[in-house]
mmCIF file of C-alpha atoms and ligand atoms in Angstrom:
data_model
loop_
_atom_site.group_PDB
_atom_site.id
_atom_site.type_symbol
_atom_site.label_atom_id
_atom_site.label_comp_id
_atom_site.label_asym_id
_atom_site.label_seq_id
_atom_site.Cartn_x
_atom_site.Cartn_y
_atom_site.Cartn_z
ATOM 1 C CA UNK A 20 41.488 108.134 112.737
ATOM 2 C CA UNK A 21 40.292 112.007 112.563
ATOM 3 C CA UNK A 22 41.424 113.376 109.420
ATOM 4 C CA UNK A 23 42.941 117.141 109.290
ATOM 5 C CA UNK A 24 39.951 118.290 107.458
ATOM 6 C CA UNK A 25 37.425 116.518 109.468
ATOM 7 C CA UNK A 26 39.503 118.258 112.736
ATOM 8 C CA UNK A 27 39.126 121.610 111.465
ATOM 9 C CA UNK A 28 35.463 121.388 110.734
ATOM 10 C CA UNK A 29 34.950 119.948 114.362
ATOM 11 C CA UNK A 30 36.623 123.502 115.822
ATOM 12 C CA UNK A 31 34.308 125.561 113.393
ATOM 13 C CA UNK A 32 31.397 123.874 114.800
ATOM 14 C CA UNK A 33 32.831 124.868 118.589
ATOM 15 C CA UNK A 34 32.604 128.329 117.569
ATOM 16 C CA UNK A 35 28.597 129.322 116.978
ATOM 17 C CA UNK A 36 29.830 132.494 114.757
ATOM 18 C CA UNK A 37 31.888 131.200 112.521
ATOM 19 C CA UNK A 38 31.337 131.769 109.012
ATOM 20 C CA UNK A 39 33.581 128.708 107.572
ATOM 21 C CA UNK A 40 35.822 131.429 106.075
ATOM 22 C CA UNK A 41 38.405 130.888 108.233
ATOM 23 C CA UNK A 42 37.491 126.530 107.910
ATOM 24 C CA UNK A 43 38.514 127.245 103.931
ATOM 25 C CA UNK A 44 41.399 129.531 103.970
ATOM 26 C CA UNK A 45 42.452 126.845 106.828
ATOM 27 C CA UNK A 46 42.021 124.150 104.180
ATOM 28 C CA UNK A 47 43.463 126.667 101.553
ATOM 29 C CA UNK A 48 46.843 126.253 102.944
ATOM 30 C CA UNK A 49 46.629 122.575 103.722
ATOM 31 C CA UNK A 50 46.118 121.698 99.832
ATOM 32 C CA UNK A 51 49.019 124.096 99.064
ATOM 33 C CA UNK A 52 51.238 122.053 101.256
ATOM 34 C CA UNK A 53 50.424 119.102 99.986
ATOM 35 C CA UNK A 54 51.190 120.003 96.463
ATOM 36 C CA UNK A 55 54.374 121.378 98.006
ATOM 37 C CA UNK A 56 55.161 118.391 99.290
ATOM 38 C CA UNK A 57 54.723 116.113 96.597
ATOM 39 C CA UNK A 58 57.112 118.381 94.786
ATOM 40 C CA UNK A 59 59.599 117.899 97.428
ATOM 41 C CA UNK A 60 59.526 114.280 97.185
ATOM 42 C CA UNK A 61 60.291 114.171 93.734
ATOM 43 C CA UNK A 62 63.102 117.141 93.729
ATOM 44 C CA UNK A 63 65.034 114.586 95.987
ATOM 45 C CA UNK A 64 64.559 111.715 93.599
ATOM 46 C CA UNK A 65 65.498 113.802 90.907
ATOM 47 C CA UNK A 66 68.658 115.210 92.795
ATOM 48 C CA UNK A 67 70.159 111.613 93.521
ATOM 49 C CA UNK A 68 69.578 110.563 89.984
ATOM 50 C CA UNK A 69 71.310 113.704 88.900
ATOM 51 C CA UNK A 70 68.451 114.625 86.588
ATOM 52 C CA UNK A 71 67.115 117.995 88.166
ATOM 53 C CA UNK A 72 68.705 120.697 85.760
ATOM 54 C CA UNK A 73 68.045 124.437 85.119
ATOM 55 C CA UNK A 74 65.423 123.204 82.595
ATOM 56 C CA UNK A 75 62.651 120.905 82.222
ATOM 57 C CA UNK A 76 61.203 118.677 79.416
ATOM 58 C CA UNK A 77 59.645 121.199 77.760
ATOM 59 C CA UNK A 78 62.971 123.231 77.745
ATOM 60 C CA UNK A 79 62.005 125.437 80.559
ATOM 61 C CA UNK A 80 63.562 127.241 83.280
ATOM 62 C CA UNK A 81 63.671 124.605 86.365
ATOM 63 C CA UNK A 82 61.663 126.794 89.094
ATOM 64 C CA UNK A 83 63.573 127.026 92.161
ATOM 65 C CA UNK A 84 61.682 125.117 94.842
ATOM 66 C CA UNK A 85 61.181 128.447 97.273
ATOM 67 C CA UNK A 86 59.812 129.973 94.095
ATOM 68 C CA UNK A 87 57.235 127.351 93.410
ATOM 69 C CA UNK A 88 56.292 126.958 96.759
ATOM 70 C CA UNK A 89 55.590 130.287 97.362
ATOM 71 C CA UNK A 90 53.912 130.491 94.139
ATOM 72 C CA UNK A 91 51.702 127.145 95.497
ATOM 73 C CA UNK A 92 50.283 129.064 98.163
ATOM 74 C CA UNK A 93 50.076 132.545 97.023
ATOM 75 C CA UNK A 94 47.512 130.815 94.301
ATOM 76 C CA UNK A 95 45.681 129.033 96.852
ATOM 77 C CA UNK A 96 45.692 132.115 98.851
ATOM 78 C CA UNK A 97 43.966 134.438 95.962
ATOM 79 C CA UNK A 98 42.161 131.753 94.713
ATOM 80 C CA UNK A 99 40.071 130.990 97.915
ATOM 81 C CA UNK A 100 38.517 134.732 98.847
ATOM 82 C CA UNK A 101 39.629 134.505 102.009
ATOM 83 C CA UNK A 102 42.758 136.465 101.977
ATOM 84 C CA UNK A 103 43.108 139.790 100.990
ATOM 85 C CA UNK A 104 47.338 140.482 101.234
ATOM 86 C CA UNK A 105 49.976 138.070 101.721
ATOM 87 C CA UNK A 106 53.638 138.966 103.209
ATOM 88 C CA UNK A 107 55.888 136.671 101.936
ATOM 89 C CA UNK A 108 59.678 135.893 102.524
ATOM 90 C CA UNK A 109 59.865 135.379 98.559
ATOM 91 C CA UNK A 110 58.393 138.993 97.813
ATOM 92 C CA UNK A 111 59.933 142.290 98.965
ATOM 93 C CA UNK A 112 56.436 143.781 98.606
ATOM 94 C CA UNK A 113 53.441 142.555 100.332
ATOM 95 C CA UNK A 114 50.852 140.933 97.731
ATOM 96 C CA UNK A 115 47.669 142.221 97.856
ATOM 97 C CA UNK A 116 45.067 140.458 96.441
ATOM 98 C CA UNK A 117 42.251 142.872 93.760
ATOM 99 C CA UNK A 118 38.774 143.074 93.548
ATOM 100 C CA UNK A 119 38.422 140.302 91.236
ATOM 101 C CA UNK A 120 40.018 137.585 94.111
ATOM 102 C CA UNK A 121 40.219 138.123 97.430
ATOM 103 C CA UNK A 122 39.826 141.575 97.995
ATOM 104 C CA UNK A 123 36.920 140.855 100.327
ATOM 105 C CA UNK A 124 39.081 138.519 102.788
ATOM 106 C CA UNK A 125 38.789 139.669 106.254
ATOM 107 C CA UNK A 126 42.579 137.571 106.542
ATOM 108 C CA UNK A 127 45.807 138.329 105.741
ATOM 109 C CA UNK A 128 48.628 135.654 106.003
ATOM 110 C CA UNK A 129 52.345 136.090 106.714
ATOM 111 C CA UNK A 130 54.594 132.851 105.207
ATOM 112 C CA UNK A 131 57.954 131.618 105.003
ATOM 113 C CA UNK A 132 56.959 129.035 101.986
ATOM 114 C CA UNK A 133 60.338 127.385 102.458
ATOM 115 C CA UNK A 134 62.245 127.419 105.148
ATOM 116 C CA UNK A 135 65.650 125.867 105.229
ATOM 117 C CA UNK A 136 66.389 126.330 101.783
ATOM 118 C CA UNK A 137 70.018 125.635 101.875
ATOM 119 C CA UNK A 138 69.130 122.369 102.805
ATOM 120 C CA UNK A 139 67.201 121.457 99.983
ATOM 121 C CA UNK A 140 69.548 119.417 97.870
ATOM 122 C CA UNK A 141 71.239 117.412 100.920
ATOM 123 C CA UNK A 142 68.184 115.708 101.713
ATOM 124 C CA UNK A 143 67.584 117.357 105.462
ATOM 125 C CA UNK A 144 64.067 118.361 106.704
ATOM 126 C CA UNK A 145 62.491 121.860 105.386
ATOM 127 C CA UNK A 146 59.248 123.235 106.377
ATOM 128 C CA UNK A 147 57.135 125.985 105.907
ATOM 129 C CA UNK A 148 55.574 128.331 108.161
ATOM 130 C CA UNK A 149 52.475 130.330 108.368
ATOM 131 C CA UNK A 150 50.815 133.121 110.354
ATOM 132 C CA UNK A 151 46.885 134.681 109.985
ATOM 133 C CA UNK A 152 45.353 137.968 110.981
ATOM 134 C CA UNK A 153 42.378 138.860 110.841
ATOM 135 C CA UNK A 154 42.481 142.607 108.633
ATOM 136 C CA UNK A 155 42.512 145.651 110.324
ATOM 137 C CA UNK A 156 41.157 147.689 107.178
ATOM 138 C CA UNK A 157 37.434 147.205 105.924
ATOM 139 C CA UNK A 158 36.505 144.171 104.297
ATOM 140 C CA UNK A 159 35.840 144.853 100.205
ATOM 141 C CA UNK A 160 39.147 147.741 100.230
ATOM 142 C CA UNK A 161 42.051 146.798 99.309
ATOM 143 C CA UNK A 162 44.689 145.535 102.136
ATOM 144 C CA UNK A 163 47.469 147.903 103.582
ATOM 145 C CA UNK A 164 51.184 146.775 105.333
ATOM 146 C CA UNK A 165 49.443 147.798 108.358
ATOM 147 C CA UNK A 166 47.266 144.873 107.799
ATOM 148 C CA UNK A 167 50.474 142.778 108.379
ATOM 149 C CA UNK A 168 51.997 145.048 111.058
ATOM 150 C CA UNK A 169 50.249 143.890 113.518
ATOM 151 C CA UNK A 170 51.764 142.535 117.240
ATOM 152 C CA UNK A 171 52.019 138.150 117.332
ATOM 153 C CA UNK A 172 49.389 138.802 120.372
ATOM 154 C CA UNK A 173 46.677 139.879 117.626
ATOM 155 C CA UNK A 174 47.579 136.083 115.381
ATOM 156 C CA UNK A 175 44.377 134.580 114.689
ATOM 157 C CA UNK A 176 46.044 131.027 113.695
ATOM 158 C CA UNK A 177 49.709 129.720 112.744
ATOM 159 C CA UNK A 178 51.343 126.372 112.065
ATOM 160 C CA UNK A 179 54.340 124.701 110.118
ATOM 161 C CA UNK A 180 54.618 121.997 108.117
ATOM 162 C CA UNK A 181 58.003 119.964 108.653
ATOM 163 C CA UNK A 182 58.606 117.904 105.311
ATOM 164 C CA UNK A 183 61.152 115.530 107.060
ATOM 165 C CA UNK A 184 61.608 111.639 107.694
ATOM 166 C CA UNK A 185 57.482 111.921 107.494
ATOM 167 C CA UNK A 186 55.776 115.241 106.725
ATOM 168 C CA UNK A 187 53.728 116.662 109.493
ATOM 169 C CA UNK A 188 51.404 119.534 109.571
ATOM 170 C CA UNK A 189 51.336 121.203 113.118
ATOM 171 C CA UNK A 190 48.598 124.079 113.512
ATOM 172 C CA UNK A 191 46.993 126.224 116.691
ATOM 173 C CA UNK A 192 44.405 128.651 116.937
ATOM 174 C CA UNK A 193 45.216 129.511 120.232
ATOM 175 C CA UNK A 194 43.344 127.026 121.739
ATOM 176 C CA UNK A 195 46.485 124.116 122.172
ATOM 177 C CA UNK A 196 48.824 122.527 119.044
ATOM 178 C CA UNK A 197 47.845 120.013 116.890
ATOM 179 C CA UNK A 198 50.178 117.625 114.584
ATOM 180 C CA UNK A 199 48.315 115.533 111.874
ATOM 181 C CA UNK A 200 50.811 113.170 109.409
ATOM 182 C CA UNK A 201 50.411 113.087 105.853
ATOM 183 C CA UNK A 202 49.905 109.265 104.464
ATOM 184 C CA UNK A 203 51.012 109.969 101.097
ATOM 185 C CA UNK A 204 49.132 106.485 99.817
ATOM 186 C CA UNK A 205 45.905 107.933 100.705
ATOM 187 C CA UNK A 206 46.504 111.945 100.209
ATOM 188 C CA UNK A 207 44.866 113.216 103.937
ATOM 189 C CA UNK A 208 46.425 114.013 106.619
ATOM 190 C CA UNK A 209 45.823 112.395 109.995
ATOM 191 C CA UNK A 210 45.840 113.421 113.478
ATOM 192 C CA UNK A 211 49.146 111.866 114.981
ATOM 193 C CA UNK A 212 49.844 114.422 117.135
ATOM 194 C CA UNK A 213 47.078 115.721 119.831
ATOM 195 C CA UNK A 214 47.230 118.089 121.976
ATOM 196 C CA UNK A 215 50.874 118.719 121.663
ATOM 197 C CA UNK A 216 53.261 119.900 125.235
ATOM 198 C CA UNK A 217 56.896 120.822 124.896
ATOM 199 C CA UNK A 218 58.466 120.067 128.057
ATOM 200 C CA UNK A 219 59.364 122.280 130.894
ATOM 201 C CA UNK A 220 63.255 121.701 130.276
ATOM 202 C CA UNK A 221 65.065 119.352 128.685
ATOM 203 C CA UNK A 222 68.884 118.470 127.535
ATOM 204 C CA UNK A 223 69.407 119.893 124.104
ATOM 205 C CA UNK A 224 70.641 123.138 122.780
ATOM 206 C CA UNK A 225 70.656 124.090 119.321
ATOM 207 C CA UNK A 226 72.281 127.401 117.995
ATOM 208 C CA UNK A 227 75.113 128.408 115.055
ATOM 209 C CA UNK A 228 78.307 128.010 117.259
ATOM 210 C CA UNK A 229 80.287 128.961 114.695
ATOM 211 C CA UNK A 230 79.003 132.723 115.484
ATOM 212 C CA UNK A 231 80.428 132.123 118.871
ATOM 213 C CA UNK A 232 82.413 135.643 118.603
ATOM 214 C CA UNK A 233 80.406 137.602 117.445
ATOM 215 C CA UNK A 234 77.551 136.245 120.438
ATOM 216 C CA UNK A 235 76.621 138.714 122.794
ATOM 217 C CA UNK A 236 78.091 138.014 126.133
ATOM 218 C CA UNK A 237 74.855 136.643 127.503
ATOM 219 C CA UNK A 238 75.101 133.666 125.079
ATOM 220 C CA UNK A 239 78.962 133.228 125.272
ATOM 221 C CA UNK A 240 78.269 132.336 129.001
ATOM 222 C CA UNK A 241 74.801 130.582 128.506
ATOM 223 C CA UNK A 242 76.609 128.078 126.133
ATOM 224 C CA UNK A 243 79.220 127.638 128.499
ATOM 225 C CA UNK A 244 76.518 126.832 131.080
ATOM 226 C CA UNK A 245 75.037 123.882 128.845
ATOM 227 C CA UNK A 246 78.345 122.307 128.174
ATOM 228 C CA UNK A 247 78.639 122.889 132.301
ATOM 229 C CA UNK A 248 78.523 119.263 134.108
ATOM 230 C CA UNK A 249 75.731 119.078 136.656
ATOM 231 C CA UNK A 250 73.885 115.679 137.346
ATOM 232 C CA UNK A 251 70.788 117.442 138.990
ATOM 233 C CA UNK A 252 70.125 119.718 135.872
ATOM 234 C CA UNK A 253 71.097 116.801 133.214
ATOM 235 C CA UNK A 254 73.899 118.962 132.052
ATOM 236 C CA UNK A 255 75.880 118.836 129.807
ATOM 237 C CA UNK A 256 73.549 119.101 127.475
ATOM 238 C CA UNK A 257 73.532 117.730 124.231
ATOM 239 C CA UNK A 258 73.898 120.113 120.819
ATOM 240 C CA UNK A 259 71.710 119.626 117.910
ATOM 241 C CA UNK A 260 71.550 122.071 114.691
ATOM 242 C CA UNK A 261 69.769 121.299 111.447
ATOM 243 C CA UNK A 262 69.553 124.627 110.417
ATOM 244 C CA UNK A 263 65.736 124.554 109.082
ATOM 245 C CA UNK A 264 64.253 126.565 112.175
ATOM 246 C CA UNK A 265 61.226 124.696 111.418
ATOM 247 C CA UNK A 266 62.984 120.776 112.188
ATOM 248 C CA UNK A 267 64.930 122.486 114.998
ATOM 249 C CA UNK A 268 62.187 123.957 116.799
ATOM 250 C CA UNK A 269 59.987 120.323 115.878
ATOM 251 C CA UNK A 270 62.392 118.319 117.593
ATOM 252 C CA UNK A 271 62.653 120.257 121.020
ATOM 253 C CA UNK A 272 59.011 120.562 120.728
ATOM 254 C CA UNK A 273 59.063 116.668 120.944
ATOM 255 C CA UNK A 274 61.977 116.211 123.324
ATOM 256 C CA UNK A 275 62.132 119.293 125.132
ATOM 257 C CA UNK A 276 65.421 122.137 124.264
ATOM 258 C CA UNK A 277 66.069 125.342 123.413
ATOM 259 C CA UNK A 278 66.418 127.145 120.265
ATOM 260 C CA UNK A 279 69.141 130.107 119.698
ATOM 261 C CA UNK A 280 69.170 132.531 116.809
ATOM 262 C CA UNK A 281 71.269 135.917 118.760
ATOM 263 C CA UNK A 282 71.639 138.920 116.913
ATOM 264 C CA UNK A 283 75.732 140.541 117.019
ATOM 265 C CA UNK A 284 76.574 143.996 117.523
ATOM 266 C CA UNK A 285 76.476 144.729 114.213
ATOM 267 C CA UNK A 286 73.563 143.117 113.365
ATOM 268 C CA UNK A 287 71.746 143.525 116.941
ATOM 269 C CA UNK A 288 68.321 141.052 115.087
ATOM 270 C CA UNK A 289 70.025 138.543 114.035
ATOM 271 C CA UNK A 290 68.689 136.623 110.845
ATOM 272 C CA UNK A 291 65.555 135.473 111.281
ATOM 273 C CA UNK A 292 62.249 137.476 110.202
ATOM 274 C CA UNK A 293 59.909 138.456 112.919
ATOM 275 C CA UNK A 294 56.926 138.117 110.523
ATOM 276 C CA UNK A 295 56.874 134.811 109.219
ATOM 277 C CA UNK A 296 59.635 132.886 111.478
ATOM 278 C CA UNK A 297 59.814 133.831 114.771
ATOM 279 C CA UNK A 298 56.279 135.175 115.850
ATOM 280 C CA UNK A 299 54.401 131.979 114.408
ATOM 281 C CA UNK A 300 56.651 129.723 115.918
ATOM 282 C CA UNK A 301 56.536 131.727 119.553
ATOM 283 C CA UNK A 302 52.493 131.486 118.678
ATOM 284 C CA UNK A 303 52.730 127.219 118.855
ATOM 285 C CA UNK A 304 55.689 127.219 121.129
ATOM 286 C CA UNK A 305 53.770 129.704 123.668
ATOM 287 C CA UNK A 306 50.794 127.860 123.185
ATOM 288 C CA UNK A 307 52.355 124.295 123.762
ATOM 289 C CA UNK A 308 53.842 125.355 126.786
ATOM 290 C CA UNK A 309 57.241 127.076 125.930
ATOM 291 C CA UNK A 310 58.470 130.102 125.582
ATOM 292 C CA UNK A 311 59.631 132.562 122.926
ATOM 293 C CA UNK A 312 61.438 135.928 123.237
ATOM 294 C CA UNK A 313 64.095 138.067 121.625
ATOM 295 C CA UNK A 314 66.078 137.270 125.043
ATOM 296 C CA UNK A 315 64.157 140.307 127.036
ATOM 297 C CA UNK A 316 60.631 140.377 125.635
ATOM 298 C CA UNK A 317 58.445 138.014 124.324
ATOM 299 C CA UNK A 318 58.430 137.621 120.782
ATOM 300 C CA UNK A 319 54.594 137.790 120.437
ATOM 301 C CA UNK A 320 54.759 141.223 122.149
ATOM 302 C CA UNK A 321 57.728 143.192 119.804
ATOM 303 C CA UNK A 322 55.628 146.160 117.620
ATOM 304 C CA UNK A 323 56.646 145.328 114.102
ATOM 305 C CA UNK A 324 57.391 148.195 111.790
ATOM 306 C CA UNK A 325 58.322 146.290 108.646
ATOM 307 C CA UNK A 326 57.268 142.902 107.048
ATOM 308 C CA UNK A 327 60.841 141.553 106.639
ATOM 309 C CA UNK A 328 62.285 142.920 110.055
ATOM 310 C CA UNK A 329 64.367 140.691 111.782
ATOM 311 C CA UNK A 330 64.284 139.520 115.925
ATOM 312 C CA UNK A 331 67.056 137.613 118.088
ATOM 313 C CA UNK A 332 64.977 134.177 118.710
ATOM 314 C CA UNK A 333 65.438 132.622 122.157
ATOM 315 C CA UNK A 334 62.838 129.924 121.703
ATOM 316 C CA UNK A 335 61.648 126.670 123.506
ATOM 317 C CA UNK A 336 61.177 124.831 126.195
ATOM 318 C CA UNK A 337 59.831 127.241 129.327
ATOM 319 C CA UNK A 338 62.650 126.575 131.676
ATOM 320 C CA UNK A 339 65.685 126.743 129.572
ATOM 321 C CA UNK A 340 64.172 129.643 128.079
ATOM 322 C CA UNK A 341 63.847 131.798 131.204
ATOM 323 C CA UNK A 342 67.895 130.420 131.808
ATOM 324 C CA UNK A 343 68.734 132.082 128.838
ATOM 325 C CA UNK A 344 66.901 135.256 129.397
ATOM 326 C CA UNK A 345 68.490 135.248 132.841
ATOM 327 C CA UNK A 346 72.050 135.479 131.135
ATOM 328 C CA UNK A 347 71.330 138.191 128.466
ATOM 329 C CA UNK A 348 69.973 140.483 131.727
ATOM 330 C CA UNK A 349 72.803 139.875 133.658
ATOM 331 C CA UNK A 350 75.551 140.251 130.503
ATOM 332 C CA UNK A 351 74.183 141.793 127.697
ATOM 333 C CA UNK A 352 71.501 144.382 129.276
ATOM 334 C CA UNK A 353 72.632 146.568 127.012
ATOM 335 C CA UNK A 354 71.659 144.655 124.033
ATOM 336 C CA UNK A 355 68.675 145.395 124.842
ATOM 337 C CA UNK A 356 68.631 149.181 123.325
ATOM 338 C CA UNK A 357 69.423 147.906 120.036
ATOM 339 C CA UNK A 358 66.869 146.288 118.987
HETATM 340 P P1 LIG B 428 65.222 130.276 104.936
HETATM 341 O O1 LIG B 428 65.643 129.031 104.231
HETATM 342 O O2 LIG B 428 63.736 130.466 104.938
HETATM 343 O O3 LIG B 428 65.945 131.491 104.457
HETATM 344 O O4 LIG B 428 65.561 130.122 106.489
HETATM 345 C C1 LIG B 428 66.806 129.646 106.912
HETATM 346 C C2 LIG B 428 66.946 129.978 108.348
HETATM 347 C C3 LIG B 428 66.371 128.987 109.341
HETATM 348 O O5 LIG B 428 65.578 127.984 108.832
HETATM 349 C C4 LIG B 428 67.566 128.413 110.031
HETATM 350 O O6 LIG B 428 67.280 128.197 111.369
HETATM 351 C C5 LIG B 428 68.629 129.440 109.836
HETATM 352 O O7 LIG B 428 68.320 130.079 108.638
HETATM 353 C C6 LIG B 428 69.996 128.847 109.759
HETATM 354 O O8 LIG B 428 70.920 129.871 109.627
HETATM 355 P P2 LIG B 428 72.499 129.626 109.742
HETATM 356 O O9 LIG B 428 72.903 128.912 108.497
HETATM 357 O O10 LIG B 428 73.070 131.013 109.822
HETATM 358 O O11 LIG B 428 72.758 128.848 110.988
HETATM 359 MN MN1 LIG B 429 63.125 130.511 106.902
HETATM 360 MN MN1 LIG B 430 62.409 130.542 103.243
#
C-alpha cells in the first residue's frame, strides 16, 4: 500500500520544476497532525477516566487542545523554511515567520488547527483544516496580510484531517482529492481513499435548524423542500449535523449531501471563516466534484479583505447545491447586497 509520504513524492516527480519545497512543507503539516492526533487520543482517555484537569504532573496549566494544536503546527510551520506567515483561527494577528526561520518561504498557510472544538470532550469527530498560497511579496522579505488575502482561485494546495472513528488525512493540489488513513500501530499514513468523487446529489441535509428564524427566506423554503416527499428525487431527505464542519462535509463527501451554514440579517456571513473553513473546503469539494458558494457566488471566487472574515457556506454535492442556490435567488436576492 502507497504510503502518504511516498504519494506526495510521486506528484513532485510529475512536476519537472519542483523544488521539493512544497514536498516538505506538504510533509510539514502531515507530522503536525500526527502529533495532534496522538494528543487527541489520549485527551479522550483522559476525559472518561476523569483525570484531564487544568494542570498537569508537573503542576502546569493543562493546554487547551486548540491551543496546542495550533501551537503543533505553527512550530512545524517555522521550523521547516517553507512558510513565511501563517493565518490562524487561534491568533487575531497573522504570524509571520523572521529572518532566522522561514522568512524565505515562498508559502503562506491559512489553518483552522481545530475545528469542532465544542465537541472535544463528548467524544465526536474534530478535524483540522488547511489552505497554501504561494506569497505574493518577494521571497527573503518579510510576509504581509496581503499574502493571505488572496481569492480561493489562487490556493496552491488544501486538505483536512478528520480525527473521527479512524483519522483520515484528505489533501488536493488541484489535480483530484486524495484520503490516506493513519494506522496508528505503524505511525504512516496510507492511501485508503483515491481519487475521491462526491456524488452529483444525494439524500442528506445537514444545517443548525435551530436558527430556523433567523434563516433567510431562501433556506426557510429550501428546508421545507428536503423534508418535501417525492419518490423520483429520494426526498425526504434525511438530516445529519455533527457540528465539526470538517465530519459534516466528510460524510456527504462519502455519501453525497449538502452542507448549510446561512448567515441572518443581522449577521448577513454567518459563522464560519472564509480563510481557513470555507475556501479550503470549496477547494476539495470543487475539486471532487461538488460545489461550494455563499448561496450566489462561489466561495473560491469572494475577494477577501480580512483573515478572520466570515461567508454563508452552501457546500456539497453539485446538484443539491445548485437547488439551494436556486432558492436564495428566487427568495432572498436581496441577501445578496449584504455580504
Ligand atoms: P471551531 O471549533 O473551529 O470554532 O468551528 C466550529 C464550527 C464548525 O466546525 C461547525 O460546523 C460549526 O461551528 C457549528 O456551529 P453551530 O454550533 O452554530 O451549529
Ligand atoms: Mn472551525
Ligand atoms: Mn477551530
Amino acid at each position: 500500500m502507497k504510503t502518504l509520504v511516498e504519494f506526495i513524492n510521486d506528484k513532485q516527480v510529475e512536476y519537472p520544476g519542483a523544488t521539493g519545497e512544497f514536498t516538505r512543507l506538504l510533509n510539514d503539516i502531515t507530522i503536525a497532525a500526527k502529533i495532534v492526533n496522538r494528543e487527541i487520543r489520549i485527551a479522550g482517555l483522559a476525559d472518561i477516566n476523569g483525570m484531564f484537569g487544568s494542570t498537569n504532573i508537573q503542576g502546569e496549566e493543562q493546554q487547551k487542545l486548540d491551543v496546542f494544536a495550533n501551537n503543533h503546527f505553527i512550530n512545524a510551520l517555522k521550523h521547516g523554511g517553507q512558510c513565511a506567515a501563517i493565518a490562524s483561527e487561534e491568533n487575531e494577528d497573522l504570524i509571520i515567520f523572521g529572518n532566522a526561520y522561514s522568512q524565505k518561504g515562498k508559502y503562506v498557510v491559512a489553518m483552522d488547527p481545530v475545528d469542532g472544538s465544542s465537541n472535544i470532550e463528548v467524544n465526536v469527530p474534530i478535524g483540522t483544516i488547511f489552505s497554501i498560497y504561494r506569497r505574493l511579496t518577494p521571497e527573503g522579505t518579510s510576509a504581509t496580510v496581503d499574502d493571505l488575502l488572496q481569492r480561493g482561485r489562487r490556493m496552491v494546495a488544501a486538505g483536512y484531517v478528520i480525527y473521527g472513528s479512524s483519522t483520515i488525512l484528505v489533501y488536493t493540489t488541484g489535480n483530484g482529492v486524495n484520503g490516506f488513513t493513519y494506522d496508528p500501530s505503524v505511525g504512516l499514513f496510507f492511501l485508503s481513499h483515491p481519487d475521491m468523487r462526491i456524488p452529483d446529489t444525494g439524500n442528506i441535509y445537514s444545517i443548525n435548524e435551530a436558527n430556523y428564524i433567523y434563516f433567510p427566506d431562501g433556506v426557510k423554503k429550501y428546508i421545507k423542500y428536503c423534508q418535501e416527499d417525492d419518490k423520483a428525487t429520494n426526498r425526504p431527505y434525511n438530516t445529519r449535523y455533527i457540528g465539526s464542519l470538517v465530519a459534516d462535509v466528510h460524510r456527504n463527501m462519502l455519501r453525497g449531501g449538502i452542507f448549510i451554514y446561512p448567515g441572518n440579517r443581522k449577521n448577513p456571513t454567518g459563522k464560519l471563516r472564509l480563510l481557513y473553513e470555507c475556501a479550503p473546503m470549496a477547494f476539495i469539494i470543487e475539486q471532487a466534484g461538488g460545489k461550494a458558494s455563499n448561496g450566489f457566488t462561489p466561495i473560491l471566487d469572494i475577494e477577501p479583505y480580512d483573515i478572520h472574515q466570515r461567508a454563508p457556506l452552501f457546500i456539497g454535492s453539485k446538484q443539491m447545491v445548485a437547488k439551494a442556490e436556486e432558492f436564495m435567488k428566487e427568495y432572498s436576492g436581496d441577501f445578496k447586497d449584504l455580504l
